[in-house]
XYZ file of C-alpha atoms in Angstrom:
708
model
C 23.881 18.602 10.823
C 23.012 20.234 14.143
C 22.279 23.960 13.912
C 23.085 25.892 17.090
C 22.257 29.374 18.306
C 23.741 31.429 21.136
C 22.370 34.883 21.843
C 24.292 37.814 23.243
C 23.285 39.111 26.672
C 20.271 41.392 26.189
C 19.771 43.952 28.944
C 16.476 45.472 30.090
C 16.918 48.537 32.263
C 14.031 47.481 34.482
C 13.839 45.383 37.661
C 13.394 41.630 37.403
C 9.909 41.656 38.943
C 8.612 44.172 36.389
C 10.105 42.142 33.515
C 8.356 39.024 34.851
C 5.030 40.865 34.914
C 5.549 41.894 31.280
C 6.659 38.368 30.316
C 3.548 36.728 31.780
C 1.324 38.859 29.522
C 2.524 36.771 26.556
C 0.296 33.921 27.742
C -1.915 32.177 26.865
C -1.356 33.750 23.444
C 0.376 36.799 22.082
C -1.034 38.821 19.144
C 2.459 40.259 18.570
C 3.664 36.754 17.627
C 1.314 35.573 14.839
C 2.776 32.057 14.765
C 2.085 31.621 18.510
C -1.520 30.431 18.237
C -2.299 29.365 21.805
C -0.996 27.660 24.941
C -2.401 25.757 27.903
C -0.998 25.055 31.358
C -0.608 21.313 31.843
C 0.974 21.407 35.309
C 1.894 23.962 37.961
C 3.742 23.389 41.226
C 4.794 25.897 43.859
C 7.111 25.415 46.831
C 5.697 25.647 50.348
C 7.124 29.107 50.972
C 6.109 30.337 47.540
C 9.670 31.122 46.431
C 9.701 28.690 43.486
C 7.036 28.188 40.848
C 7.347 25.518 38.147
C 4.898 25.823 35.238
C 4.581 23.490 32.257
C 2.738 24.641 29.142
C 1.800 23.051 25.844
C 2.263 25.660 23.103
C 0.672 25.579 19.645
C 2.721 27.037 16.788
C 1.536 27.759 13.249
C 4.749 27.453 11.258
C 4.979 29.635 8.156
C 5.667 26.786 5.714
C 4.431 25.910 2.215
C 1.025 24.214 2.244
C 2.435 21.260 0.284
C 5.024 20.617 2.998
C 2.323 20.733 5.683
C 0.191 18.274 3.725
C 3.093 15.878 3.315
C 3.875 16.149 7.036
C 0.170 15.667 7.855
C -0.021 18.494 10.424
C -1.343 22.042 10.544
C 0.282 23.024 13.844
C 3.412 22.146 15.774
C 3.324 21.537 19.521
C 6.087 22.375 21.972
C 6.431 21.755 25.708
C 7.692 24.728 27.710
C 8.853 24.347 31.313
C 9.335 27.581 33.285
C 11.063 27.555 36.675
C 10.658 30.887 38.459
C 12.906 31.373 41.485
C 11.607 34.468 43.226
C 14.221 34.280 45.984
C 17.178 34.344 43.554
C 15.252 36.478 41.049
C 15.764 34.087 38.143
C 13.547 32.530 35.477
C 14.828 29.412 33.717
C 12.955 28.298 30.579
C 13.352 24.937 28.818
C 11.557 24.123 25.562
C 11.445 20.957 23.446
C 9.275 19.849 20.548
C 6.469 17.332 20.957
C 5.548 17.123 17.259
C 7.908 14.987 15.107
C 10.092 14.333 18.170
C 11.405 11.130 16.572
C 12.421 12.972 13.398
C 13.409 16.405 14.655
C 15.046 17.435 17.929
C 14.511 21.044 19.011
C 15.963 22.300 22.278
C 15.843 25.821 23.682
C 17.076 27.231 26.972
C 16.486 30.814 28.178
C 17.380 32.656 31.373
C 16.200 35.920 32.856
C 18.556 37.002 35.646
C 19.501 40.104 37.617
C 22.238 42.201 36.007
C 25.531 41.437 37.818
C 26.419 45.122 38.197
C 23.006 46.740 38.659
C 20.310 44.864 40.560
C 17.660 47.149 39.081
C 18.357 45.775 35.591
C 17.569 42.379 34.076
C 19.616 40.232 31.687
C 18.314 37.734 29.146
C 20.283 34.919 27.468
C 19.143 32.270 25.028
C 20.595 29.109 23.488
C 18.957 26.710 21.052
C 19.734 23.730 18.835
C 18.001 22.095 15.879
C 18.770 18.574 14.673
C 16.678 17.317 11.741
C 17.343 13.594 11.464
C 14.745 12.943 8.758
C 11.776 14.845 7.360
C 10.149 13.088 4.423
C 13.083 13.957 2.136
C 12.714 17.698 2.801
C 15.393 17.992 5.503
C 17.202 20.955 3.921
C 13.961 22.854 3.228
C 12.643 22.232 6.729
C 15.925 23.413 8.236
C 15.909 26.668 6.261
C 12.277 27.390 7.174
C 12.905 26.664 10.853
C 16.033 28.844 11.027
C 14.315 31.728 9.232
C 11.296 31.510 11.539
C 13.472 31.309 14.637
C 15.644 34.277 13.623
C 12.485 36.327 13.091
C 11.093 35.452 16.531
C 14.415 36.320 18.197
C 14.344 39.843 16.780
C 10.807 40.320 18.118
C 11.615 39.033 21.614
C 12.895 42.277 23.112
C 10.269 44.357 21.302
C 7.495 42.271 22.856
C 8.799 42.701 26.401
C 9.165 46.440 25.860
C 5.599 46.594 24.434
C 4.136 45.029 27.565
C 6.308 47.227 29.790
C 4.722 50.263 28.146
C 1.316 48.676 28.608
C 2.008 48.238 32.333
C 3.200 51.825 32.565
C -0.014 53.039 30.910
C -1.914 51.142 33.599
C 0.110 52.877 36.306
C 2.269 49.857 37.163
C 5.882 51.023 37.343
C 7.059 49.128 40.423
C 6.509 45.612 41.773
C 8.022 44.787 45.193
C 10.491 41.948 45.486
C 9.417 38.632 46.921
C 10.005 38.186 50.639
C 9.586 34.997 52.683
C 6.245 34.731 54.516
C 6.381 35.742 58.183
C 5.334 33.039 60.630
C 4.380 33.611 64.252
C 7.325 34.083 66.592
C 9.756 34.984 63.845
C 10.852 38.289 62.421
C 11.122 39.108 58.742
C 14.663 38.250 57.513
C 16.862 40.968 56.229
C 17.356 41.376 52.475
C 20.453 39.499 51.331
C 23.181 41.682 49.814
C 23.755 41.283 46.094
C 26.404 38.831 44.990
C 29.722 39.938 43.595
C 29.377 41.310 40.056
C 30.450 39.344 37.025
C 31.953 41.300 34.179
C 30.038 41.616 30.926
C 32.079 43.315 28.162
C 30.659 46.692 27.319
C 28.536 47.067 30.467
C 31.095 48.207 33.019
C 31.382 51.646 31.477
C 27.618 51.933 31.013
C 26.387 51.013 34.480
C 25.290 53.729 36.868
C 25.510 57.204 35.430
C 28.358 56.600 33.006
C 27.774 57.688 29.455
C 27.663 54.784 27.054
C 29.304 56.878 24.341
C 32.389 57.222 26.505
C 32.772 53.498 26.955
C 35.850 51.921 25.505
C 36.133 48.430 24.024
C 37.107 46.029 26.816
C 40.231 43.948 26.777
C 39.486 40.247 26.581
C 40.388 38.274 29.694
C 42.096 35.131 28.454
C 40.240 31.944 29.203
C 37.538 33.467 31.421
C 34.290 31.526 30.875
C 32.266 34.441 32.243
C 33.226 36.807 29.440
C 30.009 37.520 27.570
C 28.893 39.947 24.945
C 25.785 42.016 25.396
C 23.592 43.257 22.574
C 24.249 46.958 23.257
C 28.003 46.392 23.115
C 27.692 44.574 19.776
C 25.573 47.340 18.287
C 27.875 50.093 19.630
C 31.264 48.624 18.728
C 30.630 45.938 16.095
C 27.603 47.165 14.164
C 24.173 45.797 13.338
C 24.329 42.017 13.033
C 21.521 39.566 12.391
C 20.715 37.180 15.276
C 22.456 34.303 13.497
C 25.541 36.450 12.830
C 25.622 37.400 16.512
C 25.413 33.728 17.372
C 28.349 32.855 15.077
C 30.473 35.574 16.692
C 29.649 34.464 20.234
C 30.230 30.769 19.507
C 33.574 31.414 17.774
C 34.607 33.681 20.627
C 33.652 31.018 23.183
C 35.631 28.437 21.234
C 38.703 30.684 21.343
C 38.345 31.227 25.091
C 38.120 27.499 25.682
C 40.803 26.352 23.241
C 43.215 29.172 22.449
C 46.151 29.578 24.797
C 47.418 33.093 24.370
C 46.118 36.520 23.547
C 42.478 36.423 22.455
C 41.984 38.561 19.324
C 39.651 41.539 19.560
C 35.982 40.921 18.803
C 36.285 43.286 15.838
C 39.080 41.148 14.371
C 37.228 37.860 14.959
C 34.242 39.354 13.145
C 36.431 40.127 10.109
C 37.247 36.435 9.655
C 33.570 35.512 9.950
C 32.644 38.074 7.298
C 35.421 36.819 5.026
C 33.813 33.360 5.108
C 30.181 34.545 4.914
C 29.647 33.581 8.570
C 30.358 29.913 7.929
C 31.562 29.065 11.433
C 33.749 26.067 10.543
C 35.469 27.819 7.640
C 35.986 31.017 9.639
C 37.456 29.078 12.560
C 39.929 27.267 10.325
C 40.850 30.551 8.593
C 41.344 32.342 11.929
C 43.364 29.492 13.453
C 45.752 29.517 10.502
C 46.260 33.248 11.004
C 46.756 32.875 14.770
C 49.354 30.186 14.115
C 51.132 32.511 11.683
C 51.032 35.375 14.198
C 52.438 33.100 16.863
C 55.229 31.817 14.598
C 56.405 35.289 13.681
C 55.515 37.185 16.880
C 53.363 39.665 14.982
C 51.531 40.730 18.147
C 54.616 42.559 19.403
C 55.612 44.020 16.025
C 54.382 47.534 16.845
C 56.429 47.669 20.043
C 59.613 45.903 18.977
C 60.378 46.648 15.332
C 62.204 49.859 14.505
C 61.933 50.877 10.864
C 65.299 51.409 9.137
C 66.079 55.061 8.402
C 66.295 54.298 4.691
C 62.696 53.068 4.778
C 61.554 56.195 6.606
C 63.199 58.365 3.949
C 62.124 56.556 0.781
C 58.824 54.801 1.564
C 56.188 57.183 0.194
C 53.182 56.217 2.293
C 51.528 57.270 5.534
C 48.313 57.750 7.504
C 46.350 60.912 6.729
C 43.300 61.817 8.856
C 40.104 59.927 7.878
C 37.462 59.588 5.158
C 33.888 60.924 5.271
C 32.705 57.992 7.385
C 35.485 58.276 9.954
C 37.572 55.397 8.626
C 41.365 55.785 8.874
C 42.849 56.994 5.572
C 46.155 55.677 4.241
C 47.849 57.436 1.316
C 50.474 55.710 -0.821
C 52.347 57.522 -3.609
C 53.628 54.374 -5.270
C 54.536 56.198 -8.477
C 57.106 58.249 -6.536
C 58.576 55.235 -4.767
C 61.681 53.426 -6.013
C 60.432 49.894 -5.427
C 63.449 48.329 -7.116
C 65.834 50.371 -4.986
C 64.012 49.469 -1.766
C 64.001 45.762 -2.601
C 67.713 45.835 -3.556
C 68.699 47.835 -0.483
C 66.440 46.285 2.166
C 65.172 42.932 0.900
C 61.680 41.448 0.908
C 61.661 40.785 4.649
C 61.867 44.464 5.615
C 59.227 45.516 3.076
C 56.850 42.853 4.340
C 57.411 43.976 7.922
C 56.573 47.499 6.828
C 53.287 46.325 5.284
C 52.432 44.300 8.388
C 53.210 47.314 10.555
C 50.808 49.410 8.457
C 48.071 46.797 8.891
C 48.645 46.549 12.639
C 48.496 50.346 12.881
C 45.291 50.245 10.856
C 43.667 47.835 13.310
C 44.674 50.117 16.155
C 43.359 53.243 14.420
C 40.015 51.557 13.743
C 39.575 50.997 17.485
C 40.515 54.606 18.218
C 38.148 56.005 15.567
C 35.324 53.829 16.891
C 35.622 55.703 20.182
C 36.054 59.131 18.554
C 33.121 58.906 16.113
C 30.806 56.875 18.320
C 30.051 54.195 15.728
C 31.644 50.896 14.664
C 34.667 51.346 12.385
C 36.408 48.126 11.398
C 38.249 48.945 8.158
C 40.139 51.730 6.447
C 40.291 53.536 3.121
C 43.416 53.631 0.975
C 44.345 56.184 -1.695
C 47.034 55.053 -4.155
C 48.567 57.731 -6.378
C 50.146 56.183 -9.489
C 51.596 59.363 -10.999
C 55.112 58.462 -12.100
C 54.449 54.729 -12.439
C 56.547 53.263 -15.273
C 58.165 50.065 -16.473
C 60.778 50.344 -13.715
C 58.052 49.433 -11.248
C 57.476 46.176 -13.175
C 60.974 44.922 -12.279
C 60.453 41.183 -11.829
C 61.925 40.729 -8.318
C 59.893 43.722 -7.161
C 56.674 42.308 -8.612
C 57.510 38.954 -7.037
C 57.926 40.633 -3.649
C 54.622 42.471 -4.129
C 52.774 39.263 -4.975
C 54.117 37.481 -1.908
C 53.243 40.409 0.340
C 49.686 40.508 -1.038
C 49.384 36.781 -0.345
C 50.400 37.211 3.310
C 48.097 40.203 3.838
C 45.091 38.485 2.233
C 45.584 35.477 4.515
C 45.869 37.425 7.762
C 44.042 40.761 7.438
C 40.680 39.972 5.793
C 37.921 42.572 5.532
C 40.198 45.438 6.616
C 39.894 47.456 3.401
C 36.675 49.388 2.826
C 37.717 51.058 -0.424
C 40.879 51.491 -2.472
C 40.992 54.552 -4.698
C 43.603 54.280 -7.470
C 44.349 57.711 -8.924
C 46.151 58.911 -12.059
C 46.553 55.411 -13.481
C 48.972 55.426 -16.478
C 48.899 53.135 -19.494
C 51.252 50.649 -17.838
C 48.793 50.049 -14.991
C 46.744 47.293 -16.748
C 49.948 45.224 -17.010
C 50.563 45.464 -13.266
C 46.889 44.826 -12.493
C 46.918 41.661 -14.600
C 49.774 40.345 -12.465
C 48.405 41.135 -9.009
C 44.613 40.830 -9.358
C 44.463 36.996 -9.352
C 45.913 36.982 -5.825
C 43.335 39.410 -4.470
C 40.074 38.084 -3.055
C 37.054 38.738 -5.285
C 35.229 40.676 -2.562
C 38.320 42.858 -2.115
C 38.626 43.509 -5.870
C 35.090 44.902 -5.879
C 36.306 47.646 -3.528
C 38.841 48.995 -6.063
C 38.006 52.207 -7.955
C 40.407 53.272 -10.723
C 40.647 56.853 -12.058
C 42.743 57.722 -15.111
C 44.231 61.197 -15.545
C 42.451 63.851 -13.504
C 39.037 62.185 -13.445
C 39.268 61.875 -9.665
C 38.824 65.645 -9.239
C 35.173 65.852 -10.296
C 31.898 64.415 -8.969
C 32.203 60.707 -8.204
C 35.891 61.224 -7.398
C 37.729 61.945 -4.149
C 35.156 64.430 -2.865
C 32.616 61.613 -2.601
C 34.839 59.757 -0.132
C 37.027 62.397 1.554
C 36.036 65.793 2.929
C 37.351 68.525 0.639
C 39.394 70.150 3.392
C 41.216 66.832 4.044
C 42.235 66.061 0.432
C 46.075 66.042 0.255
C 47.742 69.040 -1.359
C 49.504 67.010 -4.073
C 46.062 65.808 -5.229
C 44.657 69.311 -5.554
C 43.392 69.714 -1.993
C 44.381 72.176 0.653
C 45.562 69.778 3.379
C 49.273 69.282 3.987
C 50.180 65.595 3.819
C 53.233 64.551 5.810
C 54.514 61.825 3.492
C 58.134 61.519 2.256
C 58.731 62.628 -1.330
C 60.574 59.420 -2.095
C 63.040 59.502 -4.925
C 65.708 57.115 -6.165
C 67.532 55.009 -3.592
C 71.316 55.526 -4.069
C 72.887 52.442 -5.648
C 75.664 52.658 -3.103
C 73.114 51.378 -0.561
C 72.225 48.314 -2.650
C 73.054 44.925 -1.210
C 74.648 42.284 -3.381
C 72.558 39.531 -4.909
C 74.423 37.029 -2.723
C 73.510 38.951 0.423
C 69.853 39.124 -0.556
C 69.799 35.447 -1.558
C 71.381 34.295 1.698
C 69.105 36.465 3.854
C 66.640 34.511 5.978
C 63.140 35.617 5.071
C 61.398 34.392 8.209
C 58.044 35.979 7.477
C 57.973 34.799 3.895
C 59.480 31.350 3.910
C 61.726 30.006 6.652
C 60.586 29.520 10.219
C 61.805 27.557 13.212
C 58.483 25.731 12.859
C 57.724 23.385 9.987
C 54.398 22.159 8.660
C 53.447 18.598 7.780
C 50.413 16.668 6.560
C 49.420 13.246 7.876
C 47.254 11.043 5.692
C 45.164 8.096 6.727
C 47.526 5.155 6.401
C 50.570 7.373 5.787
C 52.095 8.745 9.015
C 54.673 11.525 9.125
C 58.050 10.545 10.606
C 61.273 12.310 11.605
C 64.576 10.502 12.078
C 67.045 11.575 14.759
C 70.443 9.955 15.213
C 71.625 9.994 18.847
C 75.303 9.306 19.433
C 75.337 9.398 23.223
C 72.909 8.352 25.906
C 71.150 10.942 28.081
C 70.681 13.309 25.158
C 67.401 15.216 25.337
C 64.889 15.199 22.459
C 62.419 18.090 22.736
C 59.297 18.770 20.698
C 56.627 21.419 20.372
C 53.743 20.978 17.952
C 50.244 22.295 17.258
C 47.554 20.100 15.712
C 45.829 22.486 13.322
C 43.548 19.955 11.589
C 42.262 16.513 12.534
C 43.347 14.223 15.401
C 46.764 12.529 15.491
C 48.595 9.905 17.539
C 52.154 10.813 18.542
C 54.771 8.130 19.334
C 58.551 7.753 19.608
C 60.436 4.628 18.527
C 64.058 3.517 18.907
C 66.153 1.277 16.661
C 69.802 0.256 16.842
C 70.109 0.174 13.066
C 69.485 2.958 10.606
C 66.123 2.831 8.837
C 66.307 2.616 5.070
C 63.625 4.819 3.434
C 61.701 2.926 0.725
C 62.306 3.719 -2.908
C 59.904 6.033 -4.689
C 58.306 3.152 -6.573
C 57.327 1.260 -3.401
C 53.801 0.960 -4.723
C 54.983 -0.484 -8.021
C 54.235 -3.996 -6.856
C 50.582 -3.046 -6.857
C 50.686 -1.784 -10.405
C 50.606 1.957 -9.645
C 53.287 4.589 -9.476
C 54.201 6.709 -6.454
C 51.505 9.245 -5.674
C 53.800 11.986 -4.369
C 51.480 13.060 -1.558
C 52.401 10.022 0.570
C 54.954 10.665 3.345
C 58.244 8.801 3.282
C 58.124 5.888 5.741
C 61.191 5.169 7.850
C 60.116 1.990 9.631
C 60.694 -0.950 7.319
C 57.629 -3.070 6.545
C 59.544 -6.203 7.530
C 60.565 -4.888 10.953
C 58.935 -6.393 14.024
C 57.991 -4.227 16.983
C 59.920 -5.412 20.038
C 62.642 -7.040 17.960
C 63.890 -4.634 15.288
C 62.610 -1.497 16.974
C 60.884 -0.556 20.218
C 58.414 2.076 21.407
C 60.033 4.362 23.985
C 57.109 6.768 24.374
C 53.580 5.696 25.122
C 51.325 6.735 22.219
C 49.653 10.060 22.922
C 46.367 10.964 21.227
C 46.311 14.660 20.316
C 43.069 16.362 19.327
C 42.542 19.127 16.801
C 43.448 22.494 18.309
C 45.791 21.090 20.956
C 49.377 22.181 21.552
C 51.841 19.567 22.774
C 55.261 20.213 24.226
C 57.548 17.695 25.817
C 60.946 16.098 26.119
C 62.528 12.657 26.214
C 65.863 11.770 27.811
C 67.347 9.012 25.688
C 68.570 5.881 27.416
C 70.572 4.439 24.532
C 72.367 5.771 21.452
C 70.922 4.833 18.094
C 68.129 6.043 15.849
C 64.957 7.616 17.203
C 61.842 8.085 15.094
C 59.198 10.662 16.018
C 55.942 9.609 14.423
C 52.576 11.311 13.942
C 49.813 9.191 12.480
C 46.143 9.602 11.666
C 43.912 9.108 14.703
C 42.076 6.036 13.389
C 45.300 4.241 12.360
C 45.931 1.119 14.530
C 48.115 2.104 17.477
C 49.982 -1.219 17.668
C 50.615 -1.874 14.012
C 53.912 -3.584 13.205
C 54.218 -1.772 9.933
C 53.865 1.901 9.130
C 53.736 1.368 5.378
C 50.530 2.681 3.778
C 48.092 0.281 2.176
C 46.990 1.111 -1.369
C 43.338 1.465 -0.314
C 44.272 3.879 2.458
C 46.354 5.989 0.095
C 43.575 6.233 -2.472
C 41.065 7.075 0.258
C 43.338 9.806 1.565
C 43.339 11.424 -1.847
C 39.578 11.209 -2.264
C 38.378 12.229 1.184
C 39.672 15.509 2.604
C 38.774 14.412 6.145
C 41.459 11.697 5.913
C 44.168 14.297 6.341
C 45.645 15.951 9.399
C 47.985 18.914 9.673
C 50.571 19.796 12.274
C 53.083 22.589 12.802
C 56.116 21.313 14.687
C 59.551 22.129 16.046
C 62.074 19.581 17.319
C 65.553 19.862 18.787
C 68.168 17.553 20.307
C 70.173 18.772 23.295
C 73.452 16.980 23.962
C 73.871 15.682 27.494
C 76.832 17.996 28.193
C 74.799 20.990 26.978
C 71.810 20.225 29.174
C 71.575 22.067 32.476
C 68.818 22.096 35.067
C 65.872 19.830 35.752
C 63.364 18.294 33.361
C 60.759 20.841 34.411
C 62.810 23.546 32.730
C 61.945 21.981 29.392
C 58.228 22.437 29.949
C 56.504 25.666 29.016
C 53.100 27.256 29.298
C 52.128 26.158 25.773
C 51.405 28.331 22.855
C 48.597 27.290 20.598
C 44.843 27.062 20.485
C 44.043 25.982 24.009
C 43.772 26.433 27.703
C 46.233 24.536 29.804
C 45.684 21.091 31.164
C 48.608 18.802 31.781
C 48.942 15.194 30.785
C 52.273 13.655 31.730
C 53.375 10.377 30.209
C 56.340 8.325 31.264
C 58.091 5.240 29.978
C 59.812 2.580 32.012
C 62.732 2.758 29.640
C 63.361 6.489 29.692
C 62.708 9.748 31.451
C 60.014 11.677 29.647
C 57.847 14.685 30.161
C 55.055 15.767 27.863
C 52.288 18.285 28.353
C 49.169 18.841 26.325
C 47.055 21.970 26.334
C 43.419 21.422 25.527
């Protein structure tokens, strides 16, 4: 597996020429880097005018590895080739490094750039990327990879310190300014004028800090969707996101870059992206999948506009006993919930699960917003909040089964979409019935989240180790023995006259919980997913919109004059095994011949993971149309869509033989359709930037666009 690293932009508040003078003091060897034993110049070439200098060095590295591993490898030192290209005219140093030792077994690549800061030409920026691919290493591939990554992370942390050390050394020697390079003056010519600086390129977190602006007054920048020049600098990360290790910084930057390149829509805040990485222990692939699922959910249910569009019912305002209350000792937003005073059964009966879930989502969205605000106010990164839950008054009424069911489903949604938002949950005045409720809800709560729960029985919260350890005494709510007024409704019993009938609650569409205009489907290797549409009149319009959330799929449309007959559940019985359940129902009969019994009316379109596809097809004939998604490696011209037994078994054994899509389809009757075909195309929601790919069929009018 290839390990990759991407650094944030590190800024030195010194001119480029002074940084270069400090950088050159690292050679031929640097005592501040013990593993850097020595180096020698193997070639050096300079342009005629002296503006460009290319230097190649052979560097000797003493890797901190077990002696046994060195003996097995048969080497004491590792050798790397470093090529430095210094462009004095453009004030840029480009560094390329690759390994010479074990080059057939291990591939190491590193690229670094020192450039002038885009907004202040008296400052210098540094960026670094690297990759490590261990193909084989005497059976110690995993060990070698861990040693290399640990060593590299350590050297990254020292990089800026070393430059600053030599800058101080230069200052002690009286060198505080080095003039810029100018072209040599030849006879009969005058010295050219200095070229004006190029237009600045935005670096998040630097705009507010350039010039004389105070960095403490800087506000977190809004992400510009799809801009490849958006970059994070180290000071911004430290100020707004906290202290991260070099590899954690790299994971954040790479996931952020992936979103900019592939996500069409609002880019989540860096703080929020970091939460998903933390929830998956900075495993980039797992965090990306987790985040994409949440972004899909947010897109389905328009959560991004919830704060601006949803008006809480008056009944909820009157009887929901929770609200925001100042902050804890560390500046985190504080939410107080008096669940013991809340009539959960009455709220569920009067409002339904949908409204209660919206209320919880609203609280979480407000929490995200308050974290950003408190980060500015307190001058340090704040990414989560503290919650105080008062259980005084909790009784068996709160264990009403539909209410507990609603609570469990709400917890499930919150855990899936708001990870790492809770710093601590303080449960106060827990009664005897609490263990029963905890037994029901705790299995749905992430283990890391459960560790943040502190439970106090009776009045134990009032002494040392209680509330005063987490909340300033003057901010403790009055109903908990403090002196601060807390503007939270008293709650009480919801009048039964406001209850809705069971039939009304049952028939209510719970979009956030269950139903959605979008549906999800899985595609297995050898078992495509198919949808049947019966068209009664020609010129009807079939439209589709789907996101490929996992794997690569091939999308096709077929037409048949006769109705497909789905196979019986025991289709596999002829092979001696029963139906496996996970296999999709196949609509195209195994005995049908392509071109005779059915025809392809849409050219097969390969759709990659992360793409969004939207399109339409104007039918030419009435009959039965089949929309089909199949696994990428499945033969595109197969005459049968029926799964083979081997493929089915493989799909159950290998998780990579499974794709997932989220789709929406609709048929517009010809008399209902108005306007041109272009009106059916949209700007694509999903995980990607827009690029169009239009397919057409000689038998029909089609339009399909893919965002990549």
